Coordinates of C-alpha atoms and ligand atoms in Angstrom, one line a residue:
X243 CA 4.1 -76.9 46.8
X244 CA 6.0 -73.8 47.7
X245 CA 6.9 -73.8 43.6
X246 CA 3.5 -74.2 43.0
X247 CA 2.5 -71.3 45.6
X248 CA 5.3 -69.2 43.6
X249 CA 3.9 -69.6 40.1
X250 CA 0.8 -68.2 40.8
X251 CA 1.8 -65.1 42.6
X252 CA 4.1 -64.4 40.1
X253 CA 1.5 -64.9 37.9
X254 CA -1.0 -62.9 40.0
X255 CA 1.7 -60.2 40.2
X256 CA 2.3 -59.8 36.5
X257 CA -1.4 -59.5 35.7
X258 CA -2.0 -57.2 38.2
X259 CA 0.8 -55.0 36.4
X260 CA -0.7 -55.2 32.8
X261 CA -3.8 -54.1 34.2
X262 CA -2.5 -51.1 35.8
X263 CA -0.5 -50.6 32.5
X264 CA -3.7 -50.9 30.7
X265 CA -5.6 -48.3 33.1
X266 CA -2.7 -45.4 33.0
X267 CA -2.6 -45.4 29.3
X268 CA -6.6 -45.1 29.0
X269 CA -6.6 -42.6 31.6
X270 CA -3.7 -41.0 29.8
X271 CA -5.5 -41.1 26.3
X272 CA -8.8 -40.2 27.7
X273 CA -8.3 -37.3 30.5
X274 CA -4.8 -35.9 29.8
X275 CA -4.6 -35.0 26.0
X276 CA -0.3 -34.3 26.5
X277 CA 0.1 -34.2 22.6
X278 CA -0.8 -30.6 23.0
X279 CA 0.4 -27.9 25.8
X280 CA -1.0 -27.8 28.9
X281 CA -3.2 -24.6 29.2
X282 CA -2.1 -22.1 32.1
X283 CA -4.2 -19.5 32.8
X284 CA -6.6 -17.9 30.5
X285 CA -6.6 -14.2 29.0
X286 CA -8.3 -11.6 26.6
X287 CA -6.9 -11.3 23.7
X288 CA -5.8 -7.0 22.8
X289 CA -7.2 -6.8 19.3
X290 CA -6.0 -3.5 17.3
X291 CA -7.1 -1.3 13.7
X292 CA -4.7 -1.4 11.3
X293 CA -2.2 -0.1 11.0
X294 CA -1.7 -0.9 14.6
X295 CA -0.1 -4.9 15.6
X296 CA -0.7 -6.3 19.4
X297 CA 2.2 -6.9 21.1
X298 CA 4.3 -9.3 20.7
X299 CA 3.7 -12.1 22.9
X300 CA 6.5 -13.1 25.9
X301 CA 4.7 -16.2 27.4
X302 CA 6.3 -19.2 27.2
X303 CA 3.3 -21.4 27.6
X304 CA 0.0 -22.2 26.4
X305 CA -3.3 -20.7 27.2
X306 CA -6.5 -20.1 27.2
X307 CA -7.3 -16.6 25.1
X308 CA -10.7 -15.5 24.7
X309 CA -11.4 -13.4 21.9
X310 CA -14.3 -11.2 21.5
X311 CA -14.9 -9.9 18.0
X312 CA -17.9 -8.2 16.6
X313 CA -19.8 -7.6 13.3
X314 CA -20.8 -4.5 12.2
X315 CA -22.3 -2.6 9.3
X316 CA -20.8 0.5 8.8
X317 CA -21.0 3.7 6.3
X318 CA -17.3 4.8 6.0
X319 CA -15.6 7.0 3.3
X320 CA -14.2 5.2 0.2
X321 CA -12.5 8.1 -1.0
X322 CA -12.6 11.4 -0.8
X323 CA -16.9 12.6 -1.5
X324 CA -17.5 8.5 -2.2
X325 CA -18.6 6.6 1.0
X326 CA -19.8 3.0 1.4
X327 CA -21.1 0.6 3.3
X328 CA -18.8 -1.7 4.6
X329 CA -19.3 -5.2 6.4
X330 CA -16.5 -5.2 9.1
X331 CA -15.4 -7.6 12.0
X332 CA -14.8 -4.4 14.8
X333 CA -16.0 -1.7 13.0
X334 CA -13.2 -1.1 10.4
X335 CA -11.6 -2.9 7.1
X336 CA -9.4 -4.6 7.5
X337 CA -10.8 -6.6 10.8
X338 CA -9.2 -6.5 14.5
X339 CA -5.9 -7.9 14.3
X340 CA -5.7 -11.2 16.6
X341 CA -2.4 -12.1 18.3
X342 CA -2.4 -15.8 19.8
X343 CA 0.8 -18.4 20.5
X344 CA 1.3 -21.9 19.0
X345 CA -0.6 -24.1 21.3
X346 CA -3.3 -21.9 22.6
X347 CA -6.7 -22.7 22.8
X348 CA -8.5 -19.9 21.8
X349 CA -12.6 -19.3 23.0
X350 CA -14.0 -17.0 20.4
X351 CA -16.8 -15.0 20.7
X352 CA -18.2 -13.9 17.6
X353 CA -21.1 -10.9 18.4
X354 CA -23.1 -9.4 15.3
X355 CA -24.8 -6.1 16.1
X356 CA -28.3 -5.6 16.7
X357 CA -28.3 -3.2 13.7
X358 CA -26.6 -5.5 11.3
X359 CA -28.7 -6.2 8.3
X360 CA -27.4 -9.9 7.3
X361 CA -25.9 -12.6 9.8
X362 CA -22.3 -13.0 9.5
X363 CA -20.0 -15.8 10.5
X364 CA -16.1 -16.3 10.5
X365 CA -13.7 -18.6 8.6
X366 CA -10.2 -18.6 10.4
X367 CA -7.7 -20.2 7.8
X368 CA -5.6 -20.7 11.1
X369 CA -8.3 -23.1 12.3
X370 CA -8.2 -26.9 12.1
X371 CA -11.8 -28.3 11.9
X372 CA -15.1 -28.0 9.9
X373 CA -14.8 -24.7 7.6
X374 CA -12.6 -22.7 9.9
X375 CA -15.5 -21.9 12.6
X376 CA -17.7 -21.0 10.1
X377 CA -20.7 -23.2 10.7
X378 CA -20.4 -23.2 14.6
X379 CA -19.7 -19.2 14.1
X380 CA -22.7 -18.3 12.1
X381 CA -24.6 -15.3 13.9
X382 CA -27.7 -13.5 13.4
X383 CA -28.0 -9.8 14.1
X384 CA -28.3 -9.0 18.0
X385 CA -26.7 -12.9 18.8
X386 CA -23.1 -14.0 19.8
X387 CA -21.6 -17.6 19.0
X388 CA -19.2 -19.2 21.0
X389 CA -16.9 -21.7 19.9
X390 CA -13.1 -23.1 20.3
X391 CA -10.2 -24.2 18.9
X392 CA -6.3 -25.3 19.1
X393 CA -3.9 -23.1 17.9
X394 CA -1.7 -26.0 15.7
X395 CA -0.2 -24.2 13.2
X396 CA 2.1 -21.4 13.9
X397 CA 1.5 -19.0 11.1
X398 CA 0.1 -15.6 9.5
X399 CA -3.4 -16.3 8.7
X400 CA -5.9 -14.4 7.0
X401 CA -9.8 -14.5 8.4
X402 CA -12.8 -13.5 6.8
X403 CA -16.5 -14.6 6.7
X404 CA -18.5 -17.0 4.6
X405 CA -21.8 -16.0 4.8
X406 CA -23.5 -16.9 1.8
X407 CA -23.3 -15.3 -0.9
X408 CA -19.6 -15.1 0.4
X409 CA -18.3 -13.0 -2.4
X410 CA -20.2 -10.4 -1.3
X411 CA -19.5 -10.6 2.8
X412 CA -15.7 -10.2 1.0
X413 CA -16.1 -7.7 -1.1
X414 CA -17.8 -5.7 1.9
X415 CA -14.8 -5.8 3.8
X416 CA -15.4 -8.9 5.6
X417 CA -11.5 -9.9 6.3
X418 CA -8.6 -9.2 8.4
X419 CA -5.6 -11.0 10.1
X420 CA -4.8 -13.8 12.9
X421 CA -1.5 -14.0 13.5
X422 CA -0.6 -17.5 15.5
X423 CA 3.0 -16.8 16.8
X424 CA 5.4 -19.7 16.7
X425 CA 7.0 -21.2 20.6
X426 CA 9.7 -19.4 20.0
X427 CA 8.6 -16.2 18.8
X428 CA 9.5 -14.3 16.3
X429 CA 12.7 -12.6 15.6
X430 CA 12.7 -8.8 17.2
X431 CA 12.2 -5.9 15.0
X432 CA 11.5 -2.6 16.2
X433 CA 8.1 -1.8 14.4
X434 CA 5.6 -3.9 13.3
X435 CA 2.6 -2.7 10.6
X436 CA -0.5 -3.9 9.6
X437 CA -1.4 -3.4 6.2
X438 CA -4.3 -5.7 4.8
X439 CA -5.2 -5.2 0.4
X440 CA -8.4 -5.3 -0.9
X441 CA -10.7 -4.8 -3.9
X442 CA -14.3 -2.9 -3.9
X443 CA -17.1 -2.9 -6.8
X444 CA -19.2 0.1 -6.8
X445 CA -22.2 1.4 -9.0
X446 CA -20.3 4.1 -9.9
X447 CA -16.9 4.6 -11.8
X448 CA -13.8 5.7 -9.5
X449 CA -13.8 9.0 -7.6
X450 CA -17.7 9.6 -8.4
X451 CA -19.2 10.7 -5.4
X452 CA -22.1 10.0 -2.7
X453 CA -22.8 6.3 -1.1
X454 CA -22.1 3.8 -3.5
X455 CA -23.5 0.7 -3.3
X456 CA -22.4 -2.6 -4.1
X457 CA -22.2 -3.7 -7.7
X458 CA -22.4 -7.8 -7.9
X459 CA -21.9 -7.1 -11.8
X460 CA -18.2 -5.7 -11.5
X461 CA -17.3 -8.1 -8.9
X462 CA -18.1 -11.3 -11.0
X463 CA -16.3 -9.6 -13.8
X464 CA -13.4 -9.1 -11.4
X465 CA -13.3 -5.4 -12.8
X466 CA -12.8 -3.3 -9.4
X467 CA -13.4 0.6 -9.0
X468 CA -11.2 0.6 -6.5
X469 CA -8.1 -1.2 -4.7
X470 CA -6.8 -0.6 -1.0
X471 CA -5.1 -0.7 1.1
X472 CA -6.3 -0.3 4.8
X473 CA -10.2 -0.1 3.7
X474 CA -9.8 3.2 1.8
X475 CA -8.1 5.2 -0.7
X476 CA -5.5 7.6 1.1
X477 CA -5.6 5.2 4.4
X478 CA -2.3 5.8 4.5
X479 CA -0.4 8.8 3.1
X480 CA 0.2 12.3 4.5
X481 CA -0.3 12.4 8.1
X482 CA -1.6 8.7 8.1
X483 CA 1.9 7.2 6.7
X484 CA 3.3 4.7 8.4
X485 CA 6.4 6.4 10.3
X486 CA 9.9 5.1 11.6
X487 CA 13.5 6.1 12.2
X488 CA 16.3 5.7 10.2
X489 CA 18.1 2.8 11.8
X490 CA 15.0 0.7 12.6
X491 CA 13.7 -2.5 11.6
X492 CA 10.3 -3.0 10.3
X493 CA 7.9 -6.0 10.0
X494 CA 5.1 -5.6 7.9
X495 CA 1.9 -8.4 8.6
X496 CA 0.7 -7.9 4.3
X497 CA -2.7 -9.7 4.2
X498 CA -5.1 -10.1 0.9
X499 CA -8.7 -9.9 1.4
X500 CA -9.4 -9.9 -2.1
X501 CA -11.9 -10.9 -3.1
X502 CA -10.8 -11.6 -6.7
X503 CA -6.9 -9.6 -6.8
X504 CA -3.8 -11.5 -6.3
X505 CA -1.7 -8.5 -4.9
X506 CA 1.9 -7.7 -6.4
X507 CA 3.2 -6.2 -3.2
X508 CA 6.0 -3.7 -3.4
X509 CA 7.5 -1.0 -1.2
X510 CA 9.1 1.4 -3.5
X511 CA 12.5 2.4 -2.7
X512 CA 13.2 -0.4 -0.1
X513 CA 14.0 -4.4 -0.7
X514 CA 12.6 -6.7 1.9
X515 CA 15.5 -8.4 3.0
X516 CA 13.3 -11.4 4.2
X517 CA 10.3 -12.7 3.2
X518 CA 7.8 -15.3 4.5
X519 CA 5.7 -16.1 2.1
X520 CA 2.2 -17.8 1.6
X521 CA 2.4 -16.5 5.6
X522 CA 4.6 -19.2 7.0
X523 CA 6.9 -18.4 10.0
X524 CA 9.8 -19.6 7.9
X525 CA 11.7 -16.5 6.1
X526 CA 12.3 -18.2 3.2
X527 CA 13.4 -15.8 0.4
X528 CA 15.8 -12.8 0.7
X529 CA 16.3 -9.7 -0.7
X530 CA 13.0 -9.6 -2.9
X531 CA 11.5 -6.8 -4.6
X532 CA 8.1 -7.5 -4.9
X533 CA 6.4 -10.6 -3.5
X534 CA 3.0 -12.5 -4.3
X535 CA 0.0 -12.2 -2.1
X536 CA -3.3 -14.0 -3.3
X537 CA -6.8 -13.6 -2.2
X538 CA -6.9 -15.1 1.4
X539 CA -3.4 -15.1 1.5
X540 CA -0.5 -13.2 3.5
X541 CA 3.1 -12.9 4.0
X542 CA 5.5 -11.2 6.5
X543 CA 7.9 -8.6 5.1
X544 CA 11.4 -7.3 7.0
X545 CA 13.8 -5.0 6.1
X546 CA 15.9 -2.5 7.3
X547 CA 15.7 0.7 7.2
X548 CA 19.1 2.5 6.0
X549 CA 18.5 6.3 5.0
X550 CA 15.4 8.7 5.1
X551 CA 12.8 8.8 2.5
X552 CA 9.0 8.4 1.6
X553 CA 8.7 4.8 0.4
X554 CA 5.6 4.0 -1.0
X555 CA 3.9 0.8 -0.8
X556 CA 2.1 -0.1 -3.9
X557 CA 0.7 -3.5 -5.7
X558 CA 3.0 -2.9 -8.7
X559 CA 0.2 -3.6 -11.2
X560 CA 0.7 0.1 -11.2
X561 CA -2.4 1.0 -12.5
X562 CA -4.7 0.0 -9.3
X563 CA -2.1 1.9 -7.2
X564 CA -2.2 5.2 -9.6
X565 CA -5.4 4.9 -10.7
X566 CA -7.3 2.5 -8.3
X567 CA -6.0 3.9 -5.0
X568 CA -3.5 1.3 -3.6
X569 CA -1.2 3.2 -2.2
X570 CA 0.4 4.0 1.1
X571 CA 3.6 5.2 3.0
X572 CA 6.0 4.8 5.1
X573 CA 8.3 7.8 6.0
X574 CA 11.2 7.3 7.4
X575 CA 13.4 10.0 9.2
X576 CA 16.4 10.5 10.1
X577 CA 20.4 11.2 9.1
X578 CA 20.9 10.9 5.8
X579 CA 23.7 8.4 4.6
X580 CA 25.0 9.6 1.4
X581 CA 27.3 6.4 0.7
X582 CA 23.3 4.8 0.3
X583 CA 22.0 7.1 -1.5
X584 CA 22.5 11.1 -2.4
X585 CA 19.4 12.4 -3.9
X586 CA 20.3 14.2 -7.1
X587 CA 23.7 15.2 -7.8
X588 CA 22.8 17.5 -10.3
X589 CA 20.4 18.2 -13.5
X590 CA 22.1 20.1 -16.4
X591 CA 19.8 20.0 -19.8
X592 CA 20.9 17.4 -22.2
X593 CA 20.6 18.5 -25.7
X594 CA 21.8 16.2 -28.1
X595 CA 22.0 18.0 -31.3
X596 CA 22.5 20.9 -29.9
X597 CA 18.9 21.9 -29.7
X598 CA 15.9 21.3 -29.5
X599 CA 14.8 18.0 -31.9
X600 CA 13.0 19.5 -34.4
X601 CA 9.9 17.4 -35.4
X602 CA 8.4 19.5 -38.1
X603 CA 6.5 17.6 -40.2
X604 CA 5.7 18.4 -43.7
X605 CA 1.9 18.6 -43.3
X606 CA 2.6 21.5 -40.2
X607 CA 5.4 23.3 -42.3
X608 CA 3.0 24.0 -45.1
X609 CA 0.4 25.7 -43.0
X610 CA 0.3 29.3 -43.7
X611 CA 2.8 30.9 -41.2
X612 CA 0.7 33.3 -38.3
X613 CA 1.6 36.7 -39.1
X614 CA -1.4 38.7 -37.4
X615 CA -1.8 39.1 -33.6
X616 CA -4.8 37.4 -34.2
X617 CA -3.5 34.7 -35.9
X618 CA -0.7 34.1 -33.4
X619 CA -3.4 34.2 -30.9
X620 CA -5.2 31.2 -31.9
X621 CA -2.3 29.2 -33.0
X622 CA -0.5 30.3 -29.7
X623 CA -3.2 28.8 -27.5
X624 CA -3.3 25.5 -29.2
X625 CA 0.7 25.1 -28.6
X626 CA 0.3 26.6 -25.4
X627 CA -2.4 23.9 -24.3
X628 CA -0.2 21.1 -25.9
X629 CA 3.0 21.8 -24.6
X630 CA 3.4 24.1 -21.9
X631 CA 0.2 24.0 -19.9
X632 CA 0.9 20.9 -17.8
X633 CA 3.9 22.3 -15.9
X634 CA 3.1 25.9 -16.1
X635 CA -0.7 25.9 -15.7
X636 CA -4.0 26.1 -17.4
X637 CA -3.9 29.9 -16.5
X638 CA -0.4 30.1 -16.5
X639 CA 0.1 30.6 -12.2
X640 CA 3.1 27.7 -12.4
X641 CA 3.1 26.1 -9.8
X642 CA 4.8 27.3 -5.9
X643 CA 8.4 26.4 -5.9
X644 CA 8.3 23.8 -9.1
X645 CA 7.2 25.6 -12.0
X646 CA 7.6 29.5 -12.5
X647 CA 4.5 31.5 -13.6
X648 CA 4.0 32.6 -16.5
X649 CA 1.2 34.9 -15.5
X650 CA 2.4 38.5 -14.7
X651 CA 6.0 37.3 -14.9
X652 CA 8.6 39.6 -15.1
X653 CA 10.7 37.3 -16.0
X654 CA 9.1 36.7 -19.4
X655 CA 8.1 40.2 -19.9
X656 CA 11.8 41.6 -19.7
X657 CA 13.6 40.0 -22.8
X658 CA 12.1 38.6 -25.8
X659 CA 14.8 37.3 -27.2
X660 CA 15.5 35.6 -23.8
X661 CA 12.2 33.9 -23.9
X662 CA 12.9 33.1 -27.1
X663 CA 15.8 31.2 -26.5
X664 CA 14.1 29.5 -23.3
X665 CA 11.6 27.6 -25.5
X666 CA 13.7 26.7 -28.0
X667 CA 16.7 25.2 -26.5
X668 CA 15.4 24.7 -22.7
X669 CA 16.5 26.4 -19.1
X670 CA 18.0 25.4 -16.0
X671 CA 19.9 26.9 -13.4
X672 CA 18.1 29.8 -10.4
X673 CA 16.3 32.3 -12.0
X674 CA 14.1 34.8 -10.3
X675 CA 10.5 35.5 -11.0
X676 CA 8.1 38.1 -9.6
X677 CA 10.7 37.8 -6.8
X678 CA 10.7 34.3 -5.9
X679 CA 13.7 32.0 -7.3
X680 CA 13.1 29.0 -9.1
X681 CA 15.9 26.5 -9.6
X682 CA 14.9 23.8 -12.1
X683 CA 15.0 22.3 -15.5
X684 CA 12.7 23.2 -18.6
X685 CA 13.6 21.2 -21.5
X686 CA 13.9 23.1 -24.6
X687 CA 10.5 22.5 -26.6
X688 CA 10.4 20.4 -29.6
X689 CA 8.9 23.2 -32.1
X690 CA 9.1 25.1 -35.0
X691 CA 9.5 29.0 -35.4
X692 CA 5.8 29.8 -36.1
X693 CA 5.3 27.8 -32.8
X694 CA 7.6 29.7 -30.7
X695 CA 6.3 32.7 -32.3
X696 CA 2.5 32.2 -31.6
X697 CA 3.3 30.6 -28.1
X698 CA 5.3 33.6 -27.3
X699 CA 2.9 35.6 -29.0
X700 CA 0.2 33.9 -26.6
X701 CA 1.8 33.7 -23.5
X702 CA 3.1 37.7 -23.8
X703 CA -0.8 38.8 -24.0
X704 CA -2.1 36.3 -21.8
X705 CA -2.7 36.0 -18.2
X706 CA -2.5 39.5 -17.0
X707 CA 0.2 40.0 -19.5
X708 CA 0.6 42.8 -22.6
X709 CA 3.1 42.6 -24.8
X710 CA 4.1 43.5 -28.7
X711 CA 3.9 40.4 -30.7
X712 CA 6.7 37.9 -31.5
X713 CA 7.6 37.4 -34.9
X714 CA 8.8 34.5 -37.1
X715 CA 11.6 36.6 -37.9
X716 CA 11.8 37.5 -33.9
X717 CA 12.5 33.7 -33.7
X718 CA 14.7 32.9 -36.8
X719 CA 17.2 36.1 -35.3
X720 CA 16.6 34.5 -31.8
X721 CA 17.6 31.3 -32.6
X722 CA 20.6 32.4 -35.0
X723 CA 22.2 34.4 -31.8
X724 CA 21.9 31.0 -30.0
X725 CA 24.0 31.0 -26.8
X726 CA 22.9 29.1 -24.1
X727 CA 20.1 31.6 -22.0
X728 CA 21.7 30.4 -18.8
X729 CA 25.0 28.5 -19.2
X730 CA 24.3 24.8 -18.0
X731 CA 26.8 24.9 -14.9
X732 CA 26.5 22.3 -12.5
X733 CA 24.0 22.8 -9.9
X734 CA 24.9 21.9 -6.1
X735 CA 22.5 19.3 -5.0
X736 CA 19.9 20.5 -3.3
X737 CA 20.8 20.5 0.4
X738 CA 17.6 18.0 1.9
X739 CA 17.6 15.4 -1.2
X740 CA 14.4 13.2 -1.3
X741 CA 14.0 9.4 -1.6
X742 CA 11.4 8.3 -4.4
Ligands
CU2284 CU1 -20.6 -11.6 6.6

């Protein structure tokens, strides 16, 4: 009996177990979802304008950030006299820059102004779940969504809406950068940057002027007037560089809005000594020159910075940074280190046969030689135009500090033969002209006597200048007393040397 008695409650007592089992793993799966970090707390998330970064984030738990971004339509300059309308998330390209942990549940609030013209909508690459937010985020003018999402991925991710026709929203500006700092953070530098690429299609060519609108043509054919960084040309030079100290440490967040450019980013004068690429959190190259971005793609450069200089960021398809308007800087201050670098040493002329090359061909050497004033004249100008008018000037003013002036210069005017002798077999050293000292190089000019002659000739009569003429004979004695004009001694370097 007792057994029997004993069976059963043992029985009873092990059911009773399983159930409870059964009930804490339902409640555990249903009410408690501890896969992910509890959320403690909720906050607003700082957004910045490039190039500005949010602070880095100290919490060492999850929460809830609520972000509050809105759309806007906005008519900012391109370039200097070239403005455009731009589709922004906050007002400027590239969009707000969003600073969230791993783990975070974020509540975003996507608000498109009243005077916006299209509805707009936002695709977070950092999201997981149908098209980024894009469908739950999809906003007409004068509305705000609401949606939310886990932060799983730690990671640098770009944004950017997908509105239909999506191209376009791009190529307006539509784009900018979420940055979903791993637990552990990242490792401490001492400035961080926000620089974000992009390409723009405009009716007209590059530079012309006015509001320019869109141009779906160019974009389809991928064939960009212009390409930026920081949503316009010059965003970031003169007083806008980017500045830090000698010393420092520098993070830059590099995102590609495209639409259509894969970026070739590159920081002249500087290596990143780590790179995360494809905008992972793990550094996973070092010492790089110039890294990979593509459209809706990022990385996260570091480096160090060692001695002073202006480096230059550029996408080394040099021809959207010379010609396109992708470029910025970064100048950096601060004691020079001359076991780095020294800035030049010294700049003697090099002349390897003694002179100048000559490169007479036949065709020239049969022309007539200039023996009138007039005749020098009109031959003068021609040489003048083709050889010395890009350092000295159209007009001949030089230019303050680089090039001397040929215009009123006394230094020309004095000696013939000494002018002579510059053209033909170069100049460096300090001279003085009109009073002010010059101290650079001229190499000597690859031409023949009835060259020098009517340049000469030209220069001696032009630009507030009268002179007697110089003759081919002037030149041929010129030449034949060929000393050096100044003697090609060493120059000290110039005391504040300058990086590229
Ligand atoms: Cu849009």
């Amino acid at each position: 009996m007792s057994y029997d008695i004993g069976l059963k409650k043992v029985l009873w007592w092990k059911f009773s177990i399983f159930c409870s089992t059964l009930l804490v793993l339902s409640a555990t799966s249903a009410f408690t979802p501890n896969f992910y970090d509890p959320i403690e707390g909720e906050e607003t998330a700082i957004l910045t304008s490039a190039p500005t970064v949010p602070p880095p984030i100290t919490r060492k738990h999850a929460t809830k950030v609520i972000v509050n971004l809105e759309t806007k339509e906005v008519v900012k300059r391109m370039a200097d006299g070239v403005e455009y309308t731009f589709w922004t998330f906050g007002g400027d390209v590239p969009g707000k820059f969003i600073r969230v942990r791993e783990g975070d549940f974020v509540e975003f609030h996507l608000s498109n102004h009243p005077s916006s013209k299209m509805p707009h909508n936002i695709d977070l690459h950092a999201v997981t779940g149908q098209g980024g937010g894009a469908g739950a985020s999809l906003t007409s003018p004068g509305h705000t969504s609401t949606f939310s999402f886990r932060c799983m991925n730690p990671g640098l991710y770009v944004y950017h809406c997908a509105t239909a026709p999506v191209g376009m929203h791009v190529a307006n500006g539509m784009y900018g950068l979420i940055l979903v700092e791993p637990k552990e953070g990242l490792p401490k530098v001492d400035k961080e940057f926000y620089v974000m690429q992009g390409d723009f299609y405009t009716k007209g060519a590059y530079g012309e002027e006015g509001l320019q609108p869109f141009s779906m043509e160019k974009a389809v054919l991928e064939h960009p007037d212009y390409v930026v960084f920081n949503g316009s040309v010059g965003s970031m030079v003169g007083d806008n560089a980017l500045r830090a100290k000698v010393g420092e440490k520098v993070r830059i967040y590099f995102g590609n809005g495209g639409p259509n450019l894969t970026s070739s980013f590159h920081v002249i004068g500087e290596i990143f000594d780590k790179v995360y690429t494809e905008g992972g959190v793990k550094a996973n190259q070092e010492q790089v020159q110039t890294t990979l971005v593509p459209p809706g793609g990022s990385c996260m450069v570091e480096f160090g910075l060692e001695v002073p200089a202006t480096y230059i960021l550029v996408d080394h398809a040099l021809l959207r940074a010379f010609n396109k308007g992708c470029i910025g800087m970064l100048k950096v201050e601060g004691p020079e280190n001359k076991e780095i670098y020294t800035g030049k040493q010294n700049d003697v002329v090099y002349l390897p046969e003694g002179g100048a090359i000559q490169t007479m061909d036949d065709e020239v050497s049969k022309r007539p030689a200039p023996v009138t004033k007039a005749e020098l004249m009109a031959r003068g100008k021609r040489v003048f135009e083709a050889n010395c008018m890009a350092c000295h000037q159209g007009s001949g003013e030089g230019i303050a500090n680089v090039f001397p002036p040929l215009a009123k210069s006394d230094f020309l005017m004095a000696d013939k033969n000494r002018s002579i002798q510059i053209v033909s077999k170069g100049l460096s050293g300090s001279i003085k002209v009109n009073g002010k000292t010059f101290n650079s190089v001229m190499p000597a000019q690859a031409l023949n006597n009835e060259d020098i002659a009517s340049v000469l000739t030209y220069v001696r009569n032009s630009f507030g200048n009268s002179g007697d003429i110089v003759t081919v004979q002037d030149v041929v004695a010129g030449r034949a007393s060929a000393v050096q004009p100044t003697p090609t001694t060493t120059k000290k370097p110039k005391a504040k040397s300058k990086g590229k």
